[in-house]
């Protein structure tokens, strides 16, 4: 056969596809063309390279072109750019970026793995010295050099997404004072607001200065101090280093020029076999569109996990013998921010609303291990389900404890179309060092069922805010006094549980007022709620997630 | 000076802070109390509680997931 496979882009998706096809079809001739200097590098490790968690470049770039050639028989041309594809002739024009020389490469099968590039908004002064993006090893080396030379005392990060905030943490660990400027009214846009606010609180506690709803208008260099003045619609912040991290855009130039179909997300349209709209041309990784597993809508969620999986699918399909399909994505993602872990899968509340689902949500704190086992930590699970058929649509988990396990459990469940009832039935591993006897995911599912079945009426944190000044509403914190002293919702009153139940039974509690019960995680409030209901109080509700998940100001 | 010890391991919130509160209430001024707790929220709680009640947090350590706090009752 000796088919010629040409792959454009040599990071995650491209090298994965190359390795897979060569392994399964050793007689194929595989060539990777890539623009940059490094191949197959660990892009996801770049923030940690800045923070020196990863000490040296060689830990990020584990394989060289020579190794690809010697170990796998794959040809790699770095610093080569594919400038044009001629699909009728099955040729690609490639430019050697060092010599400027152009050459034609023939192919039987072509793979576009051109990835994504950071978006750089057209802001005045954005091309000044010491303003960077963080995408490649070359970017990271430049930033790391400045840090190692001690030239960075304060930095501004524009954009509070996953990469921006990972970078904020790592720069903070290097002793840099970091400010993050975000245009939207919350950090971490894929997450729902109340979860993002909890993360923001944590970042503030760790000394990261966060500005939301703020727009950068220009960058100006102060010629005396050599600082960059970051001007915004609300003020200005001086910085020695600026990192632009406002998101990435798929590299679709080659695809567009040759007339490949582009999906509505703006990435290259492919089917489940990673085939584009033209024969023998595939697209994979950050440059390609995918599908949302939940509703089959087009989705573009550029992640390394997807690039690797879909890269393998591409490799398997290139010879046309084995049709392996890639089902799509849930947008499962995870991030560590100082002591806090956050993860999500499936639809957020915002997404679900956008797609027109009628949903129910709950927010449930629980422990990641047995509550009596040393080292246990709280995690908060937000679960989102379809009100009608109880299908689980999404989850977000935040806390200092283990979040990767429960998010992966829920991602798996959603992938297989689970309902909330199914979650409560899962046979999950339990021993005190690993989990609670009733795992956090199962507890969250129980609370969701209680809510779906109308057994409990709850209010969300943002709903309570409006009610605190309403004289027809009493917000009663039923925790013990020492707990109330530590932190409480401004405007709430403290009547400990036992006292409250006494008063309720002896008619010492106003049953005409709307009553919202607050406790630490929602459990004591739920128990009290049940008793009050039994006593005939019908204007009672509880604060979801209690003080623990309350993201607004406490006193 | 008297030193008291509370083993509040295994107790869930509000157990540990309640135990501390009760013990200090009955104790003489300047008494030191050492409390061991496995509830991870206690670390932040005890700091805030001492600040608000003006008792002194003499030390706060964590060893293998066990939080050990020493508190001196205000005089
Ligand atoms: C700082 C950072 C942290 C991240 N953290 C995570 C994480 O924790 N988890 C996660 O899942 N994902 C993470 N990601 C995302 C992940 O790195 C990407 O999803 C992944 O690299 C995508 O791989 P890819 O091969 O599709 O594209 P890319 O990595 O973008 O590679 C494409 C390559 O193609 C080259 N190219 C483009 N056009 C041409 C052309 N015309 N000719 C030749 N070459 C060309 C590009 O120069 C580039 O080298 C992170 C990304 C960054 C930058």
XYZ file of C-alpha atoms and ligand atoms in Angstrom:
683
model
C 0.000 0.000 0.000
C 2.616 2.484 1.105
C 0.104 5.299 1.456
C 1.350 8.811 2.014
C -0.132 10.392 5.114
C 0.555 14.074 5.576
C -0.242 15.701 8.897
C -0.210 19.451 9.433
C 0.372 20.439 13.057
C 2.573 18.491 15.443
C 1.397 18.989 18.989
C -1.303 16.837 20.608
C -3.768 15.793 17.915
C -1.281 15.576 15.037
C 1.316 13.452 16.777
C -1.361 11.179 18.246
C -2.898 10.539 14.841
C 0.566 9.975 13.350
C 1.618 7.499 16.009
C -1.604 5.537 15.786
C -1.649 5.177 12.010
C 2.008 4.216 11.884
C 1.534 1.629 14.621
C -1.443 0.009 12.929
C -0.169 0.391 9.376
C 3.627 0.208 9.538
C 3.995 0.440 5.784
C 2.315 3.857 5.620
C 4.558 6.855 5.012
C 3.778 9.399 7.698
C 5.049 12.984 7.640
C 4.283 15.739 10.142
C 4.720 19.369 9.125
C 4.668 21.870 11.962
C 5.288 25.580 12.193
C 6.784 25.799 15.631
C 10.141 24.752 16.957
C 8.880 22.059 19.310
C 6.634 19.103 18.733
C 4.418 16.987 20.896
C 4.922 19.269 23.879
C 2.861 19.404 27.015
C 1.028 22.699 26.481
C -1.070 22.072 29.562
C 2.091 22.153 31.671
C 3.153 25.655 30.594
C 1.642 27.553 33.569
C 3.435 25.142 35.911
C 6.686 25.724 34.049
C 6.311 29.421 34.874
C 5.676 28.496 38.509
C 8.747 26.200 38.517
C 6.642 23.210 39.520
C 8.083 21.970 36.245
C 11.716 22.947 36.465
C 13.167 22.532 33.031
C 12.063 22.749 29.441
C 13.081 19.168 28.803
C 10.322 18.001 31.130
C 7.763 19.591 28.803
C 9.238 18.616 25.478
C 9.803 14.948 25.886
C 10.310 13.918 22.283
C 12.421 15.244 19.452
C 11.886 14.878 15.688
C 14.850 12.479 15.634
C 13.137 10.230 18.149
C 9.980 10.208 16.071
C 12.081 9.151 13.083
C 14.220 6.570 14.853
C 11.629 5.027 17.137
C 8.527 5.205 14.989
C 9.647 5.907 11.450
C 7.663 9.138 11.344
C 9.184 12.101 9.510
C 8.830 15.416 11.302
C 9.617 18.779 9.784
C 9.655 21.548 12.366
C 9.718 25.238 11.426
C 7.813 24.372 8.286
C 4.484 25.966 7.486
C 1.833 24.569 5.187
C 0.781 27.590 3.176
C -1.709 26.095 0.731
C -3.548 22.886 0.099
C -4.388 21.848 -3.472
C -7.060 19.216 -2.878
C -7.597 18.350 -6.566
C -3.931 17.563 -7.024
C -3.619 16.145 -3.511
C -0.681 18.373 -2.783
C 0.345 20.787 -0.065
C 2.702 23.699 -0.527
C 5.041 23.915 2.430
C 7.377 26.736 3.326
C 10.602 26.207 5.182
C 10.492 29.049 7.671
C 14.256 29.144 8.081
C 15.196 29.364 4.392
C 11.964 30.731 2.965
C 12.043 27.957 0.381
C 8.736 26.436 -0.773
C 8.202 22.810 -1.630
C 5.287 20.602 -2.627
C 4.276 17.545 -0.662
C 1.971 14.903 -2.104
C -0.509 13.009 0.016
C -3.026 10.218 -0.163
C -4.585 11.302 3.114
C -4.274 14.707 4.711
C -4.840 15.528 8.385
C -5.339 19.082 9.556
C -4.238 19.285 13.170
C -3.520 22.983 13.087
C -4.885 23.624 16.557
C -5.831 27.000 17.909
C -4.070 30.275 18.542
C -4.627 32.728 21.349
C -6.994 35.477 20.352
C -5.403 38.888 20.578
C -8.007 41.629 20.744
C -7.166 44.767 18.795
C -6.301 46.910 21.787
C -3.991 49.871 21.381
C -0.479 48.989 22.538
C -1.065 45.247 22.659
C 2.162 44.715 20.709
C 4.349 46.402 23.336
C 7.322 44.576 24.764
C 6.583 42.249 27.694
C 3.003 41.587 26.641
C 2.677 37.892 25.893
C 0.297 35.086 25.199
C 0.910 31.633 26.656
C 0.453 28.872 24.114
C 3.811 27.517 23.062
C 7.019 26.466 24.733
C 8.655 29.446 23.037
C 6.162 31.810 24.741
C 6.775 30.139 28.089
C 10.557 30.357 27.765
C 10.392 34.116 27.202
C 8.150 34.682 30.220
C 10.158 32.334 32.400
C 13.343 34.224 31.540
C 11.857 37.512 32.747
C 10.693 35.836 35.945
C 14.030 34.146 36.583
C 15.846 37.438 36.075
C 13.721 38.933 38.840
C 12.285 41.542 36.499
C 8.662 40.916 37.335
C 7.208 42.341 40.516
C 3.662 42.847 39.313
C 1.763 41.278 36.481
C -1.586 41.757 34.813
C -3.443 38.858 33.300
C -6.168 39.772 30.864
C -8.874 37.113 30.898
C -9.993 34.941 33.823
C -10.388 31.609 32.096
C -8.686 28.369 33.074
C -5.305 29.292 31.601
C -5.348 32.856 32.907
C -6.082 31.733 36.450
C -3.618 28.829 36.425
C -1.042 31.372 35.332
C -2.167 33.774 38.078
C -1.541 31.096 40.692
C 1.856 30.187 39.320
C 3.036 33.787 39.088
C 1.869 34.352 42.668
C 4.024 31.424 43.764
C 6.951 33.218 42.149
C 6.349 36.222 44.401
C 4.611 38.310 41.742
C 1.654 40.501 42.669
C -1.009 39.496 40.166
C -4.077 41.368 38.959
C -6.580 39.666 36.699
C -8.892 41.698 34.493
C -12.020 40.049 33.130
C -14.543 41.622 30.805
C -17.468 39.450 31.892
C -19.204 39.773 35.247
C -17.620 36.564 36.529
C -14.390 34.605 36.350
C -14.289 31.132 34.763
C -17.077 31.700 32.217
C -17.905 27.997 31.640
C -18.904 27.698 35.302
C -22.073 29.074 36.828
C -21.811 32.325 38.686
C -22.212 31.103 42.259
C -19.423 28.573 41.768
C -17.195 31.140 40.090
C -17.779 33.520 43.012
C -16.586 30.897 45.481
C -13.414 30.491 43.427
C -12.990 34.247 43.277
C -13.192 34.457 47.083
C -10.431 31.891 47.355
C -8.221 33.706 44.846
C -8.730 36.951 46.753
C -7.729 35.222 49.985
C -4.552 34.087 48.246
C -3.701 37.636 47.277
C -4.792 37.666 43.635
C -6.496 40.899 42.759
C -9.518 40.255 40.547
C -11.408 42.796 38.484
C -14.581 41.598 36.774
C -16.811 43.606 34.422
C -13.767 45.622 33.475
C -12.484 46.269 29.987
C -8.900 46.895 28.983
C -8.833 49.922 26.706
C -5.111 50.376 26.002
C -1.555 49.592 27.027
C 0.899 52.426 27.416
C 4.571 52.229 28.212
C 5.865 54.447 30.973
C 9.217 55.490 29.537
C 10.724 56.287 32.948
C 9.798 53.242 34.934
C 9.622 50.923 31.869
C 6.333 49.668 33.248
C 3.336 48.910 31.105
C 0.315 50.896 32.213
C -2.781 48.798 31.639
C -5.647 51.227 31.124
C -9.194 50.046 31.613
C -12.632 51.594 31.609
C -12.369 51.782 35.392
C -8.786 52.795 36.059
C -5.232 51.785 35.411
C -2.828 49.173 36.723
C 0.948 49.250 36.254
C 2.655 45.981 35.349
C 6.066 44.581 34.471
C 4.451 41.726 32.572
C 1.100 41.305 30.845
C -0.352 38.000 29.716
C -3.211 38.082 27.248
C -5.424 35.139 27.966
C -8.807 35.952 26.507
C -9.370 32.656 24.777
C -8.270 30.850 21.645
C -9.563 30.685 18.089
C -9.313 27.654 15.807
C -6.695 27.825 13.039
C -8.898 27.429 10.005
C -7.108 29.492 7.395
C -5.874 26.559 5.303
C -9.269 24.889 5.567
C -11.152 28.010 4.564
C -8.848 28.771 1.652
C -9.415 25.358 0.119
C -13.146 25.553 0.685
C -13.687 23.095 3.537
C -16.950 23.479 5.388
C -16.672 25.448 8.611
C -19.146 24.655 11.374
C -21.312 27.154 13.184
C -18.902 27.255 16.097
C -16.236 28.581 13.739
C -14.129 25.408 13.734
C -13.722 22.918 10.868
C -16.788 20.769 10.395
C -16.115 17.044 10.689
C -18.250 13.951 11.101
C -17.811 11.355 13.818
C -14.941 9.780 11.828
C -13.120 13.123 11.771
C -13.687 13.409 8.015
C -14.095 16.925 6.633
C -16.371 17.937 3.770
C -13.710 16.865 1.237
C -12.585 13.313 0.556
C -9.336 12.128 2.118
C -9.026 15.209 4.304
C -9.430 14.919 8.049
C -9.403 17.523 10.797
C -8.782 16.910 14.471
C -7.978 18.603 17.760
C -8.453 22.277 18.552
C -9.073 23.209 14.898
C -12.045 20.857 14.560
C -15.623 21.035 15.714
C -17.159 18.343 17.830
C -20.595 17.442 19.071
C -22.201 17.859 22.444
C -23.025 14.331 23.614
C -26.114 15.549 25.484
C -28.017 17.098 22.610
C -25.873 16.461 19.531
C -25.448 20.188 18.987
C -22.157 21.311 17.449
C -19.619 22.063 20.152
C -16.140 23.485 20.104
C -14.358 22.877 23.379
C -10.633 22.967 22.687
C -9.011 20.629 25.180
C -6.003 18.366 25.249
C -8.075 15.416 26.433
C -10.263 15.665 23.330
C -7.329 16.288 20.967
C -5.651 13.073 22.108
C -8.752 10.891 21.958
C -9.880 12.212 18.613
C -6.294 11.987 17.340
C -6.376 8.276 17.962
C -9.731 7.987 16.187
C -8.255 9.792 13.190
C -5.245 7.511 13.096
C -7.497 4.474 13.114
C -9.684 5.808 10.330
C -7.042 7.068 7.933
C -6.723 3.792 6.099
C -10.447 3.468 5.791
C -10.417 -0.104 7.019
C -11.471 0.403 10.570
C -14.210 2.942 11.164
C -13.734 4.169 14.668
C -16.068 6.941 15.720
C -15.666 9.783 18.142
C -18.984 10.368 19.905
C -18.397 13.915 21.083
C -17.735 15.855 24.233
C -19.329 16.933 27.486
C -16.936 19.778 28.148
C -15.513 17.971 31.139
C -12.722 20.084 32.559
C -10.868 20.595 35.785
C -8.547 23.125 37.321
C -6.573 23.629 40.498
C -6.392 27.143 41.911
C -4.156 27.239 44.984
C -5.875 24.969 47.553
C -9.100 24.834 45.619
C -10.145 22.323 42.986
C -12.925 22.943 40.489
C -14.375 20.703 37.850
C -17.339 20.597 35.549
C -19.027 18.314 33.096
C -22.050 18.536 30.849
C -24.230 21.605 30.679
C -24.019 24.483 33.077
C -27.215 26.155 34.217
C -26.492 28.878 31.663
C -25.981 26.347 28.827
C -29.124 24.439 29.757
C -31.150 27.637 29.608
C -29.620 28.487 26.235
C -30.638 25.103 24.832
C -34.148 25.447 26.249
C -34.088 22.693 28.851
C -36.492 22.949 31.769
C -34.107 22.219 34.603
C -33.777 21.750 38.318
C -30.523 22.443 40.132
C -29.213 21.674 43.599
C -26.080 22.651 45.433
C -24.897 20.182 48.042
C -21.818 20.308 50.278
C -20.406 16.982 51.481
C -17.113 15.474 52.566
C -14.721 13.751 50.187
C -13.780 11.117 52.795
C -15.422 9.828 55.956
C -16.119 12.868 58.119
C -14.135 11.335 60.990
C -11.138 10.383 58.886
C -8.168 12.764 59.211
C -7.666 14.828 56.098
C -11.292 14.915 55.021
C -12.261 18.018 53.100
C -15.477 19.604 52.000
C -16.561 19.639 48.394
C -19.654 21.295 46.972
C -21.555 19.577 44.179
C -23.912 21.458 41.909
C -26.101 19.081 39.969
C -28.268 20.021 37.012
C -31.052 17.740 35.806
C -33.927 17.774 33.358
C -37.146 18.392 35.288
C -39.233 16.224 33.000
C -37.297 13.015 32.550
C -34.797 13.497 35.410
C -31.845 13.031 33.070
C -28.604 14.325 34.526
C -27.427 17.206 32.353
C -24.434 18.574 34.145
C -22.423 19.045 37.307
C -19.893 21.410 38.810
C -17.834 20.499 41.844
C -15.694 22.861 43.909
C -13.736 22.451 47.098
C -10.429 21.769 48.750
C -11.120 18.050 48.667
C -11.060 15.505 45.868
C -13.214 16.651 42.961
C -11.789 14.690 40.048
C -13.322 11.402 41.125
C -16.904 12.603 41.528
C -16.768 14.685 38.338
C -15.552 11.669 36.399
C -18.321 9.546 37.920
C -20.903 12.069 36.806
C -19.298 12.516 33.363
C -19.480 8.767 32.893
C -23.081 8.678 34.035
C -24.074 11.510 31.692
C -22.243 9.846 28.807
C -24.458 6.819 29.257
C -27.625 8.877 29.637
C -28.164 8.383 33.368
C -31.089 9.810 35.297
C -30.847 11.205 38.805
C -32.366 7.956 40.092
C -29.498 6.028 38.471
C -26.940 8.119 40.340
C -28.470 7.113 43.668
C -28.026 3.453 42.723
C -24.344 3.533 41.769
C -22.237 0.986 43.603
C -19.311 3.241 44.502
C -16.187 2.250 46.410
C -16.210 3.064 50.093
C -13.763 2.889 52.950
C -13.100 5.815 55.317
C -9.884 7.071 53.640
C -11.612 7.324 50.256
C -15.217 8.356 50.538
C -18.250 8.809 52.734
C -20.448 5.745 53.160
C -22.957 7.710 51.114
C -20.720 9.262 48.480
C -21.049 12.978 47.750
C -22.503 12.255 44.315
C -25.209 10.058 45.780
C -26.044 12.619 48.455
C -26.386 15.281 45.770
C -28.670 12.983 43.778
C -30.828 12.387 46.876
C -31.201 16.107 47.437
C -32.079 16.540 43.763
C -34.778 13.890 44.023
C -36.208 15.521 47.154
C -36.433 18.727 45.228
C -37.832 17.170 42.062
C -40.455 15.407 44.133
C -41.385 18.633 45.896
C -40.309 17.386 49.321
C -38.361 20.512 50.052
C -38.575 24.123 49.049
C -35.277 25.902 48.703
C -33.954 29.326 47.876
C -30.700 30.018 46.132
C -28.037 32.301 47.499
C -28.692 35.083 45.019
C -32.428 34.953 45.786
C -31.817 35.501 49.473
C -29.911 38.691 48.746
C -33.090 40.449 47.646
C -35.041 39.162 50.615
C -32.717 40.289 53.366
C -34.296 43.738 53.461
C -37.853 42.536 53.060
C -39.762 42.892 56.345
C -42.138 40.095 55.397
C -39.244 37.690 55.293
C -37.246 36.315 58.202
C -33.898 34.721 57.454
C -33.202 32.485 60.438
C -29.795 30.986 60.978
C -30.428 27.842 63.041
C -26.818 27.034 63.818
C -25.416 27.284 67.337
C -24.330 30.671 68.561
C -20.548 30.088 68.350
C -20.968 29.101 64.715
C -23.095 32.134 64.025
C -20.450 34.372 65.593
C -17.780 33.029 63.252
C -19.593 33.972 60.084
C -23.151 34.669 59.135
C -25.249 36.291 56.475
C -25.637 40.008 57.215
C -29.240 40.658 58.239
C -29.980 37.086 59.312
C -31.031 36.328 62.873
C -29.733 33.498 65.020
C -32.199 31.100 66.637
C -30.479 27.743 67.200
C -32.369 24.686 65.988
C -33.591 23.387 69.360
C -34.702 26.829 70.465
C -36.499 27.388 67.170
C -38.370 24.116 67.396
C -39.412 24.991 70.959
C -40.704 28.363 69.836
C -42.503 26.893 66.860
C -44.302 24.371 69.013
C -45.318 27.069 71.534
C -46.441 29.480 68.830
C -43.490 31.790 69.491
C -42.645 31.932 65.808
C -44.502 34.023 63.270
C -46.022 31.641 60.776
C -47.316 34.369 58.489
C -43.868 35.545 57.609
C -41.911 33.872 54.871
C -39.182 31.997 56.713
C -35.838 30.991 55.242
C -33.762 28.583 57.287
C -29.991 28.743 57.104
C -27.474 26.244 58.472
C -23.984 25.141 57.559
C -24.598 22.795 54.639
C -28.380 22.526 54.388
C -28.867 19.354 56.402
C -29.993 20.799 59.745
C -32.162 23.268 57.874
C -33.820 20.414 55.981
C -34.521 18.499 59.187
C -35.955 21.601 60.818
C -37.937 22.324 57.673
C -39.586 18.903 57.890
C -40.595 19.500 61.514
C -41.940 22.969 60.801
C -43.935 21.626 57.882
C -45.356 19.004 60.183
C -46.300 21.752 62.635
C -48.217 23.471 59.873
C -45.783 26.157 58.807
C -46.220 26.460 55.085
C -44.134 29.508 54.217
C -40.808 27.906 54.974
C -37.850 27.255 52.745
C -34.167 26.511 53.219
C -31.018 28.096 51.852
C -29.466 25.674 49.388
C -25.957 24.624 50.344
C -26.087 26.658 53.566
C -23.372 29.072 54.617
C -20.775 26.783 53.047
C -21.914 27.435 49.489
C -22.969 31.046 50.094
C -20.751 33.052 47.751
C -21.639 36.572 48.862
C -20.403 38.671 51.715
C -20.511 37.188 55.191
C -19.841 38.951 58.459
C -1.496 27.723 84.601
C -3.899 24.970 83.770
C -3.925 23.143 80.452
C -6.957 21.232 79.274
C -7.215 18.776 76.421
C -10.185 18.067 74.158
C -10.277 15.178 71.763
C -12.778 16.344 69.169
C -11.564 14.011 66.442
C -14.340 12.450 64.476
C -16.758 15.185 65.459
C -18.534 17.024 62.718
C -19.202 20.707 62.772
C -20.431 22.246 65.055
C -19.139 19.644 67.554
C -15.558 20.866 67.921
C -16.314 24.572 68.216
C -19.156 23.840 70.676
C -16.831 21.745 72.839
C -14.255 24.487 72.792
C -16.868 27.100 73.605
C -18.199 25.130 76.580
C -14.782 24.233 77.922
C -13.572 27.811 77.802
C -16.763 29.117 79.351
C -16.261 26.985 82.435
C -12.498 27.492 82.602
C -10.577 30.098 84.570
C -8.981 33.003 82.703
C -5.605 32.221 81.091
C -6.366 28.511 80.951
C -4.896 26.934 77.847
C -6.907 24.420 75.905
C -5.483 22.053 73.316
C -8.022 20.637 70.935
C -7.565 18.001 68.242
C -10.008 18.019 65.376
C -10.476 16.118 62.110
C -13.160 18.408 60.695
C -11.208 20.386 58.110
C -13.416 23.461 58.391
C -12.220 23.922 61.966
C -8.971 25.511 60.854
C -10.654 28.614 59.496
C -13.404 28.507 62.094
C -11.134 28.561 65.119
C -9.194 31.517 63.751
C -12.344 33.511 63.155
C -13.855 32.447 66.461
C -10.816 33.479 68.493
C -10.718 36.835 66.754
C -14.375 37.517 67.436
C -14.381 36.255 71.035
C -10.949 37.784 71.835
C -9.532 34.508 73.085
C -5.933 33.968 72.056
C -5.016 31.423 69.411
C -1.612 30.367 70.676
C -0.881 27.881 67.910
C -2.539 26.126 65.027
C -0.996 23.140 63.296
C -2.020 20.360 61.026
C -0.435 16.940 61.196
C -1.583 14.199 58.858
C -5.021 15.683 58.522
C -5.490 16.331 62.231
C -5.817 19.964 63.216
C -4.285 20.820 66.580
C -5.113 24.180 68.068
C -4.008 25.729 71.339
C -6.246 28.446 72.680
C -5.749 30.613 75.769
C -8.825 31.951 77.474
C -8.872 35.730 77.653
C -8.069 37.171 81.024
C -1.372 27.049 28.946
C -2.306 25.969 28.502
C -2.862 25.096 29.422
C -3.732 24.091 29.018
N -4.243 23.240 29.955
C -5.047 22.235 29.555
C -5.530 21.295 30.493
O -5.223 21.371 31.684
N -6.349 20.314 30.057
C -6.683 20.187 28.750
O -7.406 19.250 28.396
N -6.228 21.061 27.828
C -5.424 22.083 28.201
N -4.946 22.951 27.271
C -5.370 22.817 25.872
C -4.490 21.870 25.090
O -3.151 22.243 25.201
C -4.917 21.898 23.634
O -6.242 21.470 23.573
C -4.076 20.995 22.773
O -2.759 21.444 22.717
C -4.645 20.934 21.361
O -3.820 20.187 20.545
P -3.816 20.340 18.992
O -2.777 19.395 18.507
O -5.171 20.208 18.453
O -3.417 21.854 18.681
P -2.164 22.762 19.063
O -1.592 22.384 20.370
O -2.631 24.163 18.889
O -1.118 22.439 17.945
C -1.286 22.802 16.607
C 0.052 22.996 15.960
O -0.140 23.189 14.574
C 0.721 24.194 14.112
N 0.189 24.768 12.879
C -0.931 25.516 12.720
N -1.080 25.879 11.439
C -0.035 25.337 10.770
C 0.381 25.356 9.407
N -0.317 25.997 8.486
N 1.501 24.689 9.060
C 2.225 24.040 9.981
N 1.894 23.978 11.280
C 0.778 24.634 11.662
C 0.728 25.165 15.258
O 1.855 26.018 15.171
C 0.782 24.232 16.453
O 2.100 23.914 16.776
C -4.072 23.963 27.656
C -3.513 24.851 26.729
C -2.646 25.831 27.133
C -2.062 26.751 26.117
